[in-house]
PDB file of C-alpha atoms in Angstrom:
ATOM      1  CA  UNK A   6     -16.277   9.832  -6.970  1.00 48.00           C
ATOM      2  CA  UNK A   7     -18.312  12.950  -5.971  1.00 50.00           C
ATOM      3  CA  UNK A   8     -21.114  10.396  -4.270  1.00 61.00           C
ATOM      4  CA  UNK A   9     -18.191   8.705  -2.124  1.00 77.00           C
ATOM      5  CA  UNK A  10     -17.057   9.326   1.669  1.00 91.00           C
ATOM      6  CA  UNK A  11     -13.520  10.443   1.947  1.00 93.00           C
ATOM      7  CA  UNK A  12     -11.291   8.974   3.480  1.00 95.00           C
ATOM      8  CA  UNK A  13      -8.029  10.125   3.213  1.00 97.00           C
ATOM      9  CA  UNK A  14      -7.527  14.107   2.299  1.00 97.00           C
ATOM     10  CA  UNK A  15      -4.715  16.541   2.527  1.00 98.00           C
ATOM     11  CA  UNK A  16      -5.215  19.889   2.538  1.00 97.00           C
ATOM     12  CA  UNK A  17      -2.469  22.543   1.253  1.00 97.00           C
ATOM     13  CA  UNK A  18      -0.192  19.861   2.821  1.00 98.00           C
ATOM     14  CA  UNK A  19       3.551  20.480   2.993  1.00 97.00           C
ATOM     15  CA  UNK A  20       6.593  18.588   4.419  1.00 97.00           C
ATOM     16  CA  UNK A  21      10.231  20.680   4.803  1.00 96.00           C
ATOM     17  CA  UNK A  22      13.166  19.158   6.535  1.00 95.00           C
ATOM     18  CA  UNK A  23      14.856  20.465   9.811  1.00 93.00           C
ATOM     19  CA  UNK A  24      17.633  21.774   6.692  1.00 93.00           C
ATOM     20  CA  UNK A  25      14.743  23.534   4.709  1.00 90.00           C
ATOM     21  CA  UNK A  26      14.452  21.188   2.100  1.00 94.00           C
ATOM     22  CA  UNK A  27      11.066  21.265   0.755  1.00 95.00           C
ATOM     23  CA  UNK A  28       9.872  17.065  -0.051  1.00 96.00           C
ATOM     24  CA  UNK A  29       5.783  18.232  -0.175  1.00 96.00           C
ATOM     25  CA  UNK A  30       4.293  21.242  -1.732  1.00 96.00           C
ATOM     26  CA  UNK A  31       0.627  22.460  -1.665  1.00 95.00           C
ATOM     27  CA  UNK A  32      -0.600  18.944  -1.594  1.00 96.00           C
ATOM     28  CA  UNK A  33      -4.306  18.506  -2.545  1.00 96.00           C
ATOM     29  CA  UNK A  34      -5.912  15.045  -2.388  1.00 95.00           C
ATOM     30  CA  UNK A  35      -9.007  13.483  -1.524  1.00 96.00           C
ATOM     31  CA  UNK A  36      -8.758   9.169  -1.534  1.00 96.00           C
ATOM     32  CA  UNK A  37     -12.266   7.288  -0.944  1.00 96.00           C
ATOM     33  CA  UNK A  38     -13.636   4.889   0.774  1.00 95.00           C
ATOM     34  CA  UNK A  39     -12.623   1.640  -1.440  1.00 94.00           C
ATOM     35  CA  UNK A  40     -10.338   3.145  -3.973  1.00 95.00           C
ATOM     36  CA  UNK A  41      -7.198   1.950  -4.566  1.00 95.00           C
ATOM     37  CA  UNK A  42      -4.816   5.318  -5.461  1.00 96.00           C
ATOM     38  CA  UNK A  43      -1.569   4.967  -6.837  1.00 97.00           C
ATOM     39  CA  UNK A  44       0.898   7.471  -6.051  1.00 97.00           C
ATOM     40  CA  UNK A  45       3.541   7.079  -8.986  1.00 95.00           C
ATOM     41  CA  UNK A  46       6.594   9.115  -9.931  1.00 94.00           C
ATOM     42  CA  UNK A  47       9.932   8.680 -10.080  1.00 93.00           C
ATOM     43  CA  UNK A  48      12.558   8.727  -7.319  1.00 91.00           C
ATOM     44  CA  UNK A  49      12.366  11.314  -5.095  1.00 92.00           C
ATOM     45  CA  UNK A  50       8.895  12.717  -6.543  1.00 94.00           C
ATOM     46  CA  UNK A  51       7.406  12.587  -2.783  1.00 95.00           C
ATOM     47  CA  UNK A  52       5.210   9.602  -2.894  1.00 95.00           C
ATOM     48  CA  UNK A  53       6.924   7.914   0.045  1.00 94.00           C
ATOM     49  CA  UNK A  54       6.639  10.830   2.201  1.00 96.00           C
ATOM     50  CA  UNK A  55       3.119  11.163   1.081  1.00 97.00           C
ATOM     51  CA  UNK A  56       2.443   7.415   2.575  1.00 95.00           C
ATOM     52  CA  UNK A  57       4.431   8.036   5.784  1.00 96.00           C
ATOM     53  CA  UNK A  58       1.813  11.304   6.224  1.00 97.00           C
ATOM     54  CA  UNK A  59      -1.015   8.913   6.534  1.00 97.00           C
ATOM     55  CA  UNK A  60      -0.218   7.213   9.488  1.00 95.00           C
ATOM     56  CA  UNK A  61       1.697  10.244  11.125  1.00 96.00           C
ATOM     57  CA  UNK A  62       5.370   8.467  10.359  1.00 95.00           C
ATOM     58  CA  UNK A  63       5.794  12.207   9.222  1.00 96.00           C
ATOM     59  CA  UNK A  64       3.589  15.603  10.536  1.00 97.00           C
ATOM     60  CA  UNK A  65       3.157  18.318   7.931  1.00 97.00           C
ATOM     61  CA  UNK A  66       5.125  21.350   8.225  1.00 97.00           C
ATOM     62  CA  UNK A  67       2.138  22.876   6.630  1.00 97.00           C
ATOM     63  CA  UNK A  68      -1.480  22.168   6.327  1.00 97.00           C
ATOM     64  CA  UNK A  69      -2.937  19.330   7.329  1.00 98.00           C
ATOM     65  CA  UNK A  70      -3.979  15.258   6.428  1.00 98.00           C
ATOM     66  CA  UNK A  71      -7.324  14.002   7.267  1.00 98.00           C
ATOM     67  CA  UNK A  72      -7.904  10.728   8.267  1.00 97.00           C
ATOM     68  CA  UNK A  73     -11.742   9.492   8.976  1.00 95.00           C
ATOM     69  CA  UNK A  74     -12.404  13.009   9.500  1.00 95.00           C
ATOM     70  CA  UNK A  75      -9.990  13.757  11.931  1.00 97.00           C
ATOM     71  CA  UNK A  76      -6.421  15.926  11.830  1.00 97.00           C
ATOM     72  CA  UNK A  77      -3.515  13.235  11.908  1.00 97.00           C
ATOM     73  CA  UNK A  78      -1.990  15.283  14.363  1.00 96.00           C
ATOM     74  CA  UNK A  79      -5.585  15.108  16.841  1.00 97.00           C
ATOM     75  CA  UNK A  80      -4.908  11.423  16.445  1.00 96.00           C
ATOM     76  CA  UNK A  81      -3.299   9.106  19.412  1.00 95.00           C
ATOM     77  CA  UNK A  82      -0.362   7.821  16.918  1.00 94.00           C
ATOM     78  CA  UNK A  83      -0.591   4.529  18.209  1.00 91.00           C
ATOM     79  CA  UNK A  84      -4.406   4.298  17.870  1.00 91.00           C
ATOM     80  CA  UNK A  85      -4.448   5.855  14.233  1.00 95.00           C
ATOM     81  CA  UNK A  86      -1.716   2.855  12.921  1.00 91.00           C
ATOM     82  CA  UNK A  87      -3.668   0.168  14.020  1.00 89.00           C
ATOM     83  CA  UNK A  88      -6.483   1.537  11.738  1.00 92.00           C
ATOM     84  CA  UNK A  89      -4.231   1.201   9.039  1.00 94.00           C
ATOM     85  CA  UNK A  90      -2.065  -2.003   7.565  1.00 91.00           C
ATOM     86  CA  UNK A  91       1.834  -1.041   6.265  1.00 90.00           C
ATOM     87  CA  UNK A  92       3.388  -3.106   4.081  1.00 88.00           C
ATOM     88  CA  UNK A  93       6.829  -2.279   3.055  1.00 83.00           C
ATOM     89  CA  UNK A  94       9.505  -3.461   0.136  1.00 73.00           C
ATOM     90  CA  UNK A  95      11.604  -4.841   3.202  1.00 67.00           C
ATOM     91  CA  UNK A  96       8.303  -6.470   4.793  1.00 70.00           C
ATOM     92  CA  UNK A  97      10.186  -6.679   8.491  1.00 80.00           C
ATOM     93  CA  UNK A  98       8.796 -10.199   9.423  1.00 88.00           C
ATOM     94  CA  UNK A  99      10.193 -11.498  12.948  1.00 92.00           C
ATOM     95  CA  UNK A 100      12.750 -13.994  12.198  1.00 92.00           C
ATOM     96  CA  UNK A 101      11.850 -16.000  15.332  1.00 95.00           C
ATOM     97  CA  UNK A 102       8.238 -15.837  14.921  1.00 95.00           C
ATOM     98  CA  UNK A 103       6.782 -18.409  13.370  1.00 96.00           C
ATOM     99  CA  UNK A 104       4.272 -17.443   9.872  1.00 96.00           C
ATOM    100  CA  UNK A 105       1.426 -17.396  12.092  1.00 96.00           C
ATOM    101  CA  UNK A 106       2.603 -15.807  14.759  1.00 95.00           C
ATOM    102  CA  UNK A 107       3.858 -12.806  12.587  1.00 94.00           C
ATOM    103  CA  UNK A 108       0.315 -12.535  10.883  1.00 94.00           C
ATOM    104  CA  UNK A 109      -1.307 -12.811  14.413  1.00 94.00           C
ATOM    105  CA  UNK A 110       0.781 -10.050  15.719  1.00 90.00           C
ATOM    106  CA  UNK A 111      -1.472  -6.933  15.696  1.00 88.00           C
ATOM    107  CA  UNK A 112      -4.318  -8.943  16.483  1.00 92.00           C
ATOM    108  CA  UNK A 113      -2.405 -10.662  20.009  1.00 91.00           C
ATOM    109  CA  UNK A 114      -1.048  -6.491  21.191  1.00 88.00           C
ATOM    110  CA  UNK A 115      -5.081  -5.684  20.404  1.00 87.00           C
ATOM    111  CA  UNK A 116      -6.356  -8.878  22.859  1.00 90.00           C
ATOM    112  CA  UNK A 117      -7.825 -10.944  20.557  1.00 93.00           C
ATOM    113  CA  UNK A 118      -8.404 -14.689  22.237  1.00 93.00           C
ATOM    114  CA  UNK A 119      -5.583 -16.586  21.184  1.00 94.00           C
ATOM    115  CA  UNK A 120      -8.044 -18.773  19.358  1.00 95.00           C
ATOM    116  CA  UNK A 121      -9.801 -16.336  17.478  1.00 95.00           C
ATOM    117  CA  UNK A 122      -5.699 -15.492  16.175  1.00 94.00           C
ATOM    118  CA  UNK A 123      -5.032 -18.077  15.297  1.00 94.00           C
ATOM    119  CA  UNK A 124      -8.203 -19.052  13.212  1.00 95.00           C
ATOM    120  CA  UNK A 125      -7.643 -15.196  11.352  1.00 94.00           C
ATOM    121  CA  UNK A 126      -4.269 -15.882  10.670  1.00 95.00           C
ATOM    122  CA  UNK A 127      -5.166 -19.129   9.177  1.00 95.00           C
ATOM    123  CA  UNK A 128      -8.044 -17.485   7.059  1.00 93.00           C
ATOM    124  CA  UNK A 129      -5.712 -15.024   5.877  1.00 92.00           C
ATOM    125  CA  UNK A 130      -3.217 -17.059   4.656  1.00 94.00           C
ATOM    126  CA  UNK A 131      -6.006 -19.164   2.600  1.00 91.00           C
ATOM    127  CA  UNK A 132      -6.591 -15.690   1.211  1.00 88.00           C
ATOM    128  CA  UNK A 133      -3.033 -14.762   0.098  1.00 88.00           C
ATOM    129  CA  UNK A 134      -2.473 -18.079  -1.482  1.00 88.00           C
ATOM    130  CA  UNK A 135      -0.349 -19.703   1.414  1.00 91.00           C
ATOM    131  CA  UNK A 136      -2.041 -23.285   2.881  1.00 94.00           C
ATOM    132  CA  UNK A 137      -2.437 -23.108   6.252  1.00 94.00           C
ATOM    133  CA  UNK A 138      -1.542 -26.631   6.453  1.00 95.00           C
ATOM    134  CA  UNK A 139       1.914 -26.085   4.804  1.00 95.00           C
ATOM    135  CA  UNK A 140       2.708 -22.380   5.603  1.00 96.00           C
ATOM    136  CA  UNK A 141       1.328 -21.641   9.224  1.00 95.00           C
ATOM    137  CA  UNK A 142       4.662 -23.436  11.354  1.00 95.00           C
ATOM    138  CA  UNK A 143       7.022 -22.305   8.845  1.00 96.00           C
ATOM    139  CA  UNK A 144       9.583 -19.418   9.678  1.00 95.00           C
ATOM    140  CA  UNK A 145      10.413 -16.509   7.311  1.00 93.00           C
ATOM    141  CA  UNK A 146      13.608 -17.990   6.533  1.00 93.00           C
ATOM    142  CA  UNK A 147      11.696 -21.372   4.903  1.00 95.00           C
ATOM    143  CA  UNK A 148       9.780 -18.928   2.817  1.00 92.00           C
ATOM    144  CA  UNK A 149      10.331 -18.049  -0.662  1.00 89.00           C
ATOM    145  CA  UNK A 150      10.290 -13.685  -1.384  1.00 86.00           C
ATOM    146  CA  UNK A 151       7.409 -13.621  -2.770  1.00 87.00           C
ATOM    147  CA  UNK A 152       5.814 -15.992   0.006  1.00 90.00           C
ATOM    148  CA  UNK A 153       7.272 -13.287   2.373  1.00 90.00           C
ATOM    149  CA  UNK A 154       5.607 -11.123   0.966  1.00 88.00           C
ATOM    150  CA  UNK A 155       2.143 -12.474   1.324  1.00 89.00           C
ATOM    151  CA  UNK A 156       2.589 -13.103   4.763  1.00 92.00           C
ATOM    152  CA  UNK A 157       3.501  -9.579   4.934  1.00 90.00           C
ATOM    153  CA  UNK A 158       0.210  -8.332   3.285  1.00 90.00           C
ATOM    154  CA  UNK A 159      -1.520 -10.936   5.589  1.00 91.00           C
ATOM    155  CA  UNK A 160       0.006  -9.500   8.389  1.00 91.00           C
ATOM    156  CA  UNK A 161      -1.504  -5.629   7.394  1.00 90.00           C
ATOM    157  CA  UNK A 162      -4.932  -6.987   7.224  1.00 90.00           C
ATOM    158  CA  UNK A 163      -4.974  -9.005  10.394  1.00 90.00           C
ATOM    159  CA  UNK A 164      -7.164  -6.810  12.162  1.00 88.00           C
ATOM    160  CA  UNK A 165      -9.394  -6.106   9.422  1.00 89.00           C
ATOM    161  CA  UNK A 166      -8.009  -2.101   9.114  1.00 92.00           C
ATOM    162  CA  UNK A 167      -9.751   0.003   6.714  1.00 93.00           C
ATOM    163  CA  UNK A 168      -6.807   1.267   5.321  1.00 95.00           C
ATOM    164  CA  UNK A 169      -4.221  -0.267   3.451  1.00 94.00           C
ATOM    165  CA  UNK A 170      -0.888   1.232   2.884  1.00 95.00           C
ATOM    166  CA  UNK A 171       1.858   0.123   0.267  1.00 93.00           C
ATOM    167  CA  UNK A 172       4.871   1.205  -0.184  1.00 92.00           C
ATOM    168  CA  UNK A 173       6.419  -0.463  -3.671  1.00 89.00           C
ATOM    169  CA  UNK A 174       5.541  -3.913  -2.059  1.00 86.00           C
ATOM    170  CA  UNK A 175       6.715  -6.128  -4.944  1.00 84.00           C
ATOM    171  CA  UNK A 176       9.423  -4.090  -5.884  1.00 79.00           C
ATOM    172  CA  UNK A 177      12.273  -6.894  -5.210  1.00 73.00           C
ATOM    173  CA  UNK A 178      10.699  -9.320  -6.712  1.00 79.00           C
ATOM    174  CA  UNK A 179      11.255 -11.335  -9.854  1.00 84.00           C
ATOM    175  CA  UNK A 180       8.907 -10.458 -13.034  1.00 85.00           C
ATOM    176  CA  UNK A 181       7.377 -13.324 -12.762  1.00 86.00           C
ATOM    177  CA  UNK A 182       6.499 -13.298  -9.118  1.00 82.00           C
ATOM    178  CA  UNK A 183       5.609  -9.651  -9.084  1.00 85.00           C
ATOM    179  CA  UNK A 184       3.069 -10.467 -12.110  1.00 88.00           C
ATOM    180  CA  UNK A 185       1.356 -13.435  -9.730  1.00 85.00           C
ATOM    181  CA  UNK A 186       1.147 -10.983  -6.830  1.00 84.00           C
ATOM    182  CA  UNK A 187       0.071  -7.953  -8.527  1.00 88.00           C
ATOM    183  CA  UNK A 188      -2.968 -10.579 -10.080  1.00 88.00           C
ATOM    184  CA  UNK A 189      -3.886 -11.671  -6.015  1.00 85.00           C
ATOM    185  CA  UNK A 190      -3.424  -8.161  -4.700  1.00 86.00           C
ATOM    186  CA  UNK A 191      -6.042  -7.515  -7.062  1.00 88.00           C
ATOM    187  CA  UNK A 192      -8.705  -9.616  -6.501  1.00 87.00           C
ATOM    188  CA  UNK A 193      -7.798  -8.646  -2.895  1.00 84.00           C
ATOM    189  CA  UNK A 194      -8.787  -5.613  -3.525  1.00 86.00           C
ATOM    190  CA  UNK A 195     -11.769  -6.590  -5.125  1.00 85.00           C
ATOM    191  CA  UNK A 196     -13.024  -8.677  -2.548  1.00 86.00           C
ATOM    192  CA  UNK A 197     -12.037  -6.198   0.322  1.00 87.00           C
ATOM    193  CA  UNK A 198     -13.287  -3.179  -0.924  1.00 88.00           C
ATOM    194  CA  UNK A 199     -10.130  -1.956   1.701  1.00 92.00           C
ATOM    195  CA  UNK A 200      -9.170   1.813   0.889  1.00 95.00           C
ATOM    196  CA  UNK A 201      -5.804   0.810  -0.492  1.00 95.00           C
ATOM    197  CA  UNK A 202      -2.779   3.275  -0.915  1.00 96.00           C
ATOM    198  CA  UNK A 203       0.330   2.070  -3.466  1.00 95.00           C
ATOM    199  CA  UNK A 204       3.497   3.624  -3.879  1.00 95.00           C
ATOM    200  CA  UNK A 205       5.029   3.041  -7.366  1.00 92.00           C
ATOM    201  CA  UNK A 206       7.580   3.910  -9.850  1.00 89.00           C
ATOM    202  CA  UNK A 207       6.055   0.842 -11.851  1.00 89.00           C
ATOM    203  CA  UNK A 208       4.231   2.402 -14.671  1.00 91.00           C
ATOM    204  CA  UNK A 209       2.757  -0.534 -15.915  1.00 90.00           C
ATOM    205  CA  UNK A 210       2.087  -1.562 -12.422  1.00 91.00           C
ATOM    206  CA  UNK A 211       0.277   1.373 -11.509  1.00 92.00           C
ATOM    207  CA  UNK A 212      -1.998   1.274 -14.325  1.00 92.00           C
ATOM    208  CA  UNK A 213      -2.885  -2.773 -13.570  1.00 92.00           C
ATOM    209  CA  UNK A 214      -3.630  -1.494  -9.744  1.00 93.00           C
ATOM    210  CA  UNK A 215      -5.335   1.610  -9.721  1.00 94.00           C
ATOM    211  CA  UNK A 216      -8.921   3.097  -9.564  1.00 93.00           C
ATOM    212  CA  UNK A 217      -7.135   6.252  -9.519  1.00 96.00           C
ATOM    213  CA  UNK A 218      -3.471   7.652  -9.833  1.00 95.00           C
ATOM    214  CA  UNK A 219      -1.367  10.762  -8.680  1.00 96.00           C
ATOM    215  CA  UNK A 220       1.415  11.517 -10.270  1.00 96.00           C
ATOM    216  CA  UNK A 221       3.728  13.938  -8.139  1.00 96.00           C
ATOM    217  CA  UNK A 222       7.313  15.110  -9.401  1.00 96.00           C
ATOM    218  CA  UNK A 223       9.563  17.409  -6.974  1.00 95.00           C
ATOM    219  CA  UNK A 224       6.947  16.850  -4.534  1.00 95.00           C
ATOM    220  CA  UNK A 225       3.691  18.436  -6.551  1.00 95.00           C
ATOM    221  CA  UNK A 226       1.174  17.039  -8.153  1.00 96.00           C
ATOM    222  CA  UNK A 227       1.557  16.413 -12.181  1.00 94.00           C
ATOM    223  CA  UNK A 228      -2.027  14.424 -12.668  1.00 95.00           C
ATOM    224  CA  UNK A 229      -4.634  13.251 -10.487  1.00 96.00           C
ATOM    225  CA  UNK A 230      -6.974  10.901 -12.248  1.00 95.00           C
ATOM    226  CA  UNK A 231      -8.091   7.637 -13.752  1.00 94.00           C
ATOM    227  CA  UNK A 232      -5.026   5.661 -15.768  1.00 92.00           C
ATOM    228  CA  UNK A 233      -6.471   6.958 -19.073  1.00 92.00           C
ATOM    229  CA  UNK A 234      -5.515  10.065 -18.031  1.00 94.00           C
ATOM    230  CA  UNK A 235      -2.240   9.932 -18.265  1.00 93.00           C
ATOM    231  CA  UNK A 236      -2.287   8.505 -21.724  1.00 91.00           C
ATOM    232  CA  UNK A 237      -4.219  12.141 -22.918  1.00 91.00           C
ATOM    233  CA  UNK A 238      -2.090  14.113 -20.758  1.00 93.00           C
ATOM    234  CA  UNK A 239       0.338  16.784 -22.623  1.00 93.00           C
ATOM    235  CA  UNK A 240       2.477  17.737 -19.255  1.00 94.00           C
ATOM    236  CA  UNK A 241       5.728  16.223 -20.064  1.00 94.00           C
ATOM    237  CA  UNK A 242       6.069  14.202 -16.827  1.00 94.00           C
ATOM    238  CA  UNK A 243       2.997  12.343 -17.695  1.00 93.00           C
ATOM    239  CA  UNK A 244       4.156  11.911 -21.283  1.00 93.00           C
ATOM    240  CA  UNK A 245       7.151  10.363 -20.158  1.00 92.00           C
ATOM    241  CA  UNK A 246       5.465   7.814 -18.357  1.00 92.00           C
ATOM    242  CA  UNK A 247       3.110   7.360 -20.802  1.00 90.00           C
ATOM    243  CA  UNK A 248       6.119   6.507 -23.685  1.00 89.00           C
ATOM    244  CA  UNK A 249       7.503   3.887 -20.860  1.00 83.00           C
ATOM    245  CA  UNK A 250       4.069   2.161 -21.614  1.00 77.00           C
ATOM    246  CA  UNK A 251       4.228   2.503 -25.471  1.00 67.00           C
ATOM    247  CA  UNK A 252       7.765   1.484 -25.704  1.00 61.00           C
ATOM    248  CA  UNK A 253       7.362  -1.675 -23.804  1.00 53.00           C
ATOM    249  CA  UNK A 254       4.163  -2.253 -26.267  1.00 56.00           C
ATOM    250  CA  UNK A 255       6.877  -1.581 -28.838  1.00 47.00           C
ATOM    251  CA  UNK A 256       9.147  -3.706 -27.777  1.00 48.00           C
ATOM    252  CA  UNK A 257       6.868  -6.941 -27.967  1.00 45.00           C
ATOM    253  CA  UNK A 258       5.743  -5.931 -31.407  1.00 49.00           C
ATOM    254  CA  UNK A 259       2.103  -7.212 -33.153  1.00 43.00           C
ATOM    255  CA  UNK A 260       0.455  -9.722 -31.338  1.00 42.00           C
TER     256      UNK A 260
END
């Protein structure tokens, strides 16, 4: 990675509550251009906070993030957010908005020619795996979860941002859906070549997704590192994960 542009770094970075409570701790991290990091750990570890740093949801309390070279806090908030897609568990699709006008959204507040929206929302729904034909007219309450959520990812990419953020996007869906998504998302990401973000608890699903991982526990970092890593790892954090791997092997027995 040492030949790659950064993208994304924190520095020292810390995040306390008004009440003192400490969520973020001496946070290093560089992400690069066209990486997909997981951040993975278990409830309350810090990886949502660590997102919501990115696209100054949250300011650090100490230190700072980095984004394209620039403080988040030197950054117009407004400006910075529509260089980066956010796609959530909830995925917050306008009920009254039709599919295409909810993928054309960021695009129509930017001034794209109404045209030009609507041929990019179309595009992008041929690239989630939604017809354009069948999908575009459709409201989010026609729409299956997991076709929700695809609009949703359309939706983050709409203006082409360079930065992807994910916050356990799949995490209400059924196995079987998750397991068809998590194969798109990544030839997405393949194809993209987006610098891509993704909060997990997922084990399995982090090591499917990721170029790299962080794990973080009480709001450090455990392991920063390709998923191998965490397989050789002796900290007992990354072991646990690790045994969540082997005893789902387990559990399916010999092939």
């Amino acid at each position: 990675m040492e030949d790659k542009c950064k993208s994304i770094e924190f520095c020292n970075v810390s995040f306390s509550l008004a009440n003192g409570k400490t969520l973020l701790s001496g946070l290093h991290l560089e992400i690069y251009d066209g990486e997909t990091l997981v951040l993975l750990g278990r409830s309350g570890s810090g990886k949502t906070t660590t997102l919501k740093l990115i696209n100054r949801l949250l300011d650090p309390t100490g230190g700072e993030v980095i984004v394209e070279g620039v403080a988040t806090t030197k950054w117009d908030p407004i400006r910075l957010r529509r260089r980066i897609g956010y796609v959530i568990q909830e995925i917050g699709l306008f009920p009254h908005f039709t599919v295409e006008n909810n993928v054309g959204l960021v695009p129509r507040i930017e001034g794209w020619d109404e045209e030009k929206i609507r041929i990019r929302a179309r595009e992008l729904l041929d690239l989630v795996g939604l017809e354009p034909e069948r999908f575009a007219s459709r409201y989010p309450r026609e729409l299956s979860g997991g076709q929700r959520q695809r609009v949703g990812v359309a939706r983050a990419l709409a203006a082409d941002p360079p930065i992807l953020l994910l916050d356990e996007p799949f995490g209400a869906l059924d196995p079987i859906t998750r397991r068809e998504i998590q194969h798109e998302f990544r030839s997405l990401q393949q194809r993209l070549g987006k610098t891509m973000v993704f909060v997990t608890h997922d084990v399995r699903e982090a090591f499917f997704l990721a170029s790299r991982l962080c794990l973080l526990k009480d709001g450090k970092t455990v392991l920063l590192g390709e998923p191998a890593d965490l397989l050789g790892s002796t900290d007992p954090e990354a072991r646990a994960f690790a045994q969540c791997l082997n005893d789902a092997d387990a559990a399916l027995g010999p092939p």
